[in-house]
CSV table of C-alpha atoms in Angstrom, one decimal:
chain,number,residue,atom,x,y,z
I,1,MET,CA,-16.0,-18.1,-30.4
I,2,LYS,CA,-18.4,-17.7,-33.3
I,3,THR,CA,-21.3,-20.2,-33.3
I,4,LEU,CA,-24.0,-21.0,-35.9
I,5,LYS,CA,-27.6,-21.8,-35.6
I,6,PRO,CA,-28.8,-25.2,-37.2
I,7,GLY,CA,-30.8,-23.2,-39.7
I,8,GLU,CA,-27.6,-21.2,-40.7
I,9,ILE,CA,-25.7,-24.5,-41.2
I,10,ALA,CA,-28.7,-25.8,-43.3
I,11,ALA,CA,-28.3,-22.7,-45.5
I,12,TYR,CA,-24.6,-23.2,-46.0
I,13,CYS,CA,-24.9,-26.9,-46.8
I,14,ASP,CA,-28.2,-26.5,-48.9
I,15,VAL,CA,-30.1,-29.1,-46.8
I,16,HIS,CA,-33.2,-29.1,-44.6
I,17,HIS,CA,-32.7,-28.0,-41.1
I,18,ARG,CA,-34.1,-31.5,-39.9
I,19,THR,CA,-31.0,-32.8,-41.8
I,20,VAL,CA,-28.7,-30.8,-39.5
I,21,SER,CA,-30.6,-31.8,-36.4
I,22,ARG,CA,-30.1,-35.4,-37.4
I,23,TRP,CA,-26.3,-34.8,-37.8
I,24,ILE,CA,-26.3,-33.4,-34.3
I,25,SER,CA,-28.4,-36.2,-32.7
I,26,HIS,CA,-26.3,-38.9,-34.3
I,27,GLY,CA,-23.1,-37.1,-33.1
I,28,GLN,CA,-21.8,-36.4,-36.6
I,29,LEU,CA,-21.9,-32.8,-35.9
I,30,LYS,CA,-21.1,-31.5,-32.3
I,31,GLY,CA,-23.9,-29.2,-31.0
I,32,HIS,CA,-24.0,-27.4,-27.7
I,33,LYS,CA,-27.4,-27.1,-26.1
I,34,LEU,CA,-28.2,-23.6,-24.7
I,35,PRO,CA,-28.8,-23.5,-20.8
I,36,GLY,CA,-32.5,-23.7,-20.0
I,37,ARG,CA,-33.5,-24.1,-23.7
I,38,GLY,CA,-33.7,-26.8,-26.3
I,39,ASN,CA,-32.0,-24.8,-28.8
I,40,TYR,CA,-28.5,-25.9,-30.2
I,41,ARG,CA,-25.6,-23.8,-31.3
I,42,VAL,CA,-22.5,-25.2,-33.2
I,43,LEU,CA,-19.1,-23.9,-32.8
I,44,LEU,CA,-17.7,-22.5,-36.0
I,45,ALA,CA,-14.6,-24.6,-35.4
I,46,ASP,CA,-16.7,-27.8,-35.1
I,47,PHE,CA,-18.6,-27.0,-38.2
I,48,ILE,CA,-15.4,-26.6,-40.3
I,49,SER,CA,-14.2,-29.9,-39.0
I,50,PHE,CA,-17.4,-31.5,-39.9
I,51,LEU,CA,-17.1,-30.0,-43.4
I,52,GLN,CA,-13.5,-31.4,-43.8
I,53,GLN,CA,-14.4,-34.9,-42.5
I,54,GLN,CA,-17.4,-35.1,-44.9
I,55,LYS,CA,-15.3,-33.7,-47.8
I,56,MET,CA,-18.0,-30.9,-48.2
I,57,PRO,CA,-17.0,-27.4,-49.8
I,58,MET,CA,-16.1,-24.6,-47.6
I,59,PRO,CA,-18.5,-21.7,-48.1
I,60,PRO,CA,-16.4,-18.6,-49.1
I,61,GLU,CA,-18.0,-16.4,-46.6
I,62,LEU,CA,-16.9,-18.7,-43.7
I,63,ALA,CA,-13.3,-18.6,-45.0
I,64,ASP,CA,-13.5,-14.7,-45.1
I,65,SER,CA,-14.9,-14.8,-41.4
I,66,LEU,CA,-12.1,-17.1,-40.2
I,67,ARG,CA,-9.4,-14.7,-41.6
I,68,ASP,CA,-11.1,-11.8,-39.9
I,69,ALA,CA,-11.5,-13.6,-36.4
I,70,GLU,CA,-7.6,-14.2,-36.1
I,71,PRO,CA,-6.7,-13.1,-32.5
I,72,ALA,CA,-4.2,-10.3,-32.1
I,73,ALA,CA,-0.8,-10.9,-30.4
I,74,ALA,CA,-0.7,-10.1,-26.8
I,75,PRO,CA,1.7,-7.2,-25.8
I,76,ALA,CA,5.2,-8.3,-25.6
I,77,VAL,CA,5.3,-7.7,-21.8
I,78,LEU,CA,2.6,-10.4,-21.3
I,79,GLN,CA,3.8,-13.0,-23.6
I,80,ASN,CA,6.1,-14.8,-20.9
I,81,ARG,CA,3.1,-15.3,-18.8
I,82,ARG,CA,2.0,-18.9,-18.1
I,83,ILE,CA,-1.5,-20.0,-18.5
I,84,LEU,CA,-3.1,-23.5,-17.6
I,85,VAL,CA,-6.1,-24.5,-19.5
I,86,ILE,CA,-8.3,-26.8,-17.5
I,87,ASP,CA,-11.3,-28.5,-19.3
I,88,ASP,CA,-12.4,-32.0,-19.8
I,89,GLU,CA,-13.7,-31.5,-23.2
I,90,ALA,CA,-10.7,-31.8,-25.9
I,91,SER,CA,-12.6,-29.6,-28.4
I,92,TYR,CA,-12.6,-26.7,-25.9
I,93,ARG,CA,-9.0,-27.2,-24.9
I,94,GLN,CA,-8.3,-26.9,-28.6
I,95,ALA,CA,-10.5,-23.9,-29.1
I,96,ILE,CA,-8.8,-22.1,-26.1
I,97,LYS,CA,-5.3,-23.2,-27.3
I,98,ARG,CA,-5.8,-21.8,-30.9
I,99,VAL,CA,-6.6,-18.3,-29.4
I,100,LEU,CA,-4.1,-18.0,-26.6
I,101,PHE,CA,-1.2,-19.8,-28.6
I,102,ALA,CA,-1.7,-17.2,-31.5
I,103,SER,CA,-1.5,-14.4,-28.9
I,104,GLY,CA,2.0,-15.7,-27.7
I,105,TYR,CA,1.4,-17.1,-24.2
I,106,GLN,CA,3.1,-20.0,-22.7
I,107,LEU,CA,0.4,-22.8,-22.4
I,108,ASP,CA,-0.2,-26.0,-20.3
I,109,PHE,CA,-3.2,-28.1,-20.2
I,110,ALA,CA,-5.2,-30.3,-17.8
I,111,ALA,CA,-8.3,-32.5,-18.5
I,112,ASP,CA,-9.6,-32.5,-14.9
I,113,GLY,CA,-9.3,-30.9,-11.4
I,114,PHE,CA,-6.8,-33.7,-10.2
I,115,GLN,CA,-4.3,-33.0,-13.1
I,116,ALA,CA,-4.8,-29.3,-12.6
I,117,GLY,CA,-3.8,-29.7,-8.9
I,118,VAL,CA,-0.6,-31.4,-9.8
I,119,LYS,CA,0.3,-28.9,-12.5
I,120,ILE,CA,-0.5,-25.9,-10.3
I,121,ALA,CA,1.5,-27.4,-7.4
I,122,GLY,CA,4.4,-28.1,-9.8
I,123,GLY,CA,4.7,-24.6,-11.2
I,124,ARG,CA,2.5,-21.7,-10.4
I,125,PRO,CA,0.6,-20.4,-13.5
I,126,ASP,CA,-0.1,-16.7,-13.8
I,127,LEU,CA,-3.7,-17.5,-15.0
I,128,ILE,CA,-5.9,-20.5,-15.2
I,129,THR,CA,-8.9,-20.9,-17.6
I,130,LEU,CA,-11.3,-23.3,-15.7
I,131,ASP,CA,-14.3,-25.3,-16.8
I,132,LEU,CA,-16.7,-26.0,-14.0
I,133,SER,CA,-18.4,-29.3,-14.9
I,134,MET,CA,-15.5,-31.9,-14.7
I,135,PRO,CA,-15.7,-35.5,-13.2
I,136,GLY,CA,-14.1,-36.0,-9.9
I,137,LEU,CA,-12.7,-32.7,-8.6
I,138,ASP,CA,-14.8,-29.9,-10.4
I,139,GLY,CA,-14.2,-26.4,-11.0
I,140,PHE,CA,-15.8,-25.1,-7.9
I,141,ASP,CA,-13.3,-27.5,-5.9
I,142,VAL,CA,-10.4,-26.1,-7.9
I,143,ILE,CA,-11.3,-22.6,-7.1
I,144,ARG,CA,-11.6,-23.4,-3.3
I,145,TYR,CA,-8.3,-25.1,-3.4
I,146,ILE,CA,-6.5,-22.2,-4.9
I,147,ARG,CA,-8.0,-19.5,-2.9
I,148,GLN,CA,-7.0,-21.4,0.3
I,149,GLN,CA,-3.3,-21.5,-0.6
I,150,PRO,CA,-1.8,-18.1,0.4
I,151,GLU,CA,1.0,-18.5,-2.0
I,152,LEU,CA,-1.4,-19.0,-4.9
I,153,ALA,CA,-3.1,-15.5,-4.2
I,154,PRO,CA,-1.6,-13.9,-7.4
I,155,VAL,CA,-3.2,-16.6,-9.7
I,156,ARG,CA,-6.0,-15.2,-11.9
I,157,ILE,CA,-8.9,-17.4,-12.5
I,158,LEU,CA,-11.0,-17.2,-15.7
I,159,VAL,CA,-14.1,-19.6,-15.6
I,160,ILE,CA,-15.1,-20.7,-18.9
I,161,SER,CA,-18.3,-22.7,-18.6
I,162,GLY,CA,-21.7,-23.7,-20.2
I,163,LEU,CA,-23.5,-23.6,-17.0
I,164,GLY,CA,-26.1,-20.9,-16.1
I,165,SER,CA,-25.9,-17.5,-14.6
I,166,GLU,CA,-26.3,-18.9,-11.1
I,167,GLU,CA,-23.3,-21.2,-11.4
I,168,LEU,CA,-21.2,-18.5,-12.7
I,169,ALA,CA,-22.1,-16.1,-9.9
I,170,GLN,CA,-21.1,-18.9,-7.4
I,171,ALA,CA,-17.7,-19.2,-9.1
I,172,LYS,CA,-17.3,-15.5,-8.7
I,173,ALA,CA,-18.3,-15.6,-5.1
I,174,LEU,CA,-15.9,-18.4,-4.4
I,175,GLY,CA,-13.0,-16.3,-5.9
I,176,ALA,CA,-12.9,-16.5,-9.7
I,177,ASP,CA,-11.8,-13.2,-11.2
I,178,ALA,CA,-14.0,-13.4,-14.3
I,179,THR,CA,-16.4,-15.6,-16.1
I,180,LEU,CA,-17.1,-16.4,-19.8
I,181,SER,CA,-20.1,-18.3,-21.0
I,182,LYS,CA,-19.5,-21.2,-23.6
I,183,PRO,CA,-19.6,-21.1,-26.5
I,184,PHE,CA,-17.5,-17.9,-26.6
I,185,GLU,CA,-16.0,-15.4,-29.0
I,186,ASN,CA,-12.4,-15.5,-29.8
I,187,SER,CA,-12.1,-11.8,-29.2
I,188,GLN,CA,-13.9,-12.0,-25.8
I,189,LEU,CA,-11.4,-14.7,-24.6
I,190,SER,CA,-8.3,-12.8,-25.8
I,191,GLU,CA,-9.4,-9.5,-24.4
I,192,LEU,CA,-10.4,-10.9,-20.9
I,193,VAL,CA,-7.1,-12.8,-20.6
I,194,GLN,CA,-5.2,-9.6,-21.4
I,195,GLN,CA,-7.1,-7.6,-18.9
I,196,LEU,CA,-6.5,-10.3,-16.0
I,197,LEU,CA,-2.9,-10.6,-16.8
I,198,GLN,CA,-2.2,-6.9,-16.8
I,199,GLY,CA,-2.9,-7.0,-12.9
I,200,VAL,CA,-0.4,-9.9,-12.3
I,201,PRO,CA,2.9,-8.9,-10.7
I,202,ASP,CA,6.1,-9.9,-12.4
I,203,ALA,CA,7.7,-13.0,-10.9
I,204,GLU,CA,10.9,-12.2,-8.8
């Protein structure tokens, strides 16, 4: 998903970059700190929501980029695939939903590992997108649980996390099929999901 630097937002809004930093520190504008650094990035969707809440005009170039970023529909053979989105941050559940719903997949959602366990047991998804940092049962625990159940072997696991490379490598070692760093590009998510689902056998 496209992200913006505070300096870019300052230019769009015609304010000083310190003003943008205050918006982020006061919680008016949601920013994501880059792992290992103090720099912030803002999801394009969060910036647009901020503009709408503050009744500020939408820069024309952003409106154009939004139209260009619309995800392509998944191939018809994949559109009956079931995807479970597991993330404790509502903004990321919405961001993932926008991309995958537009592509035609069947979606379900869980806000933590315990909800995920119930939904996985109740109806096996073809693929899950999984955050690693969640309260209670975290993403690492969810991977372990799935990979310990022989009947869940076909389930593909796509980790989507803001943690660093060591944690992403640990997730792969535990059995995740692929990883994607937050914040992400819509096209990256769409392409990864298609690649993973092409290897899932059809349900009998």
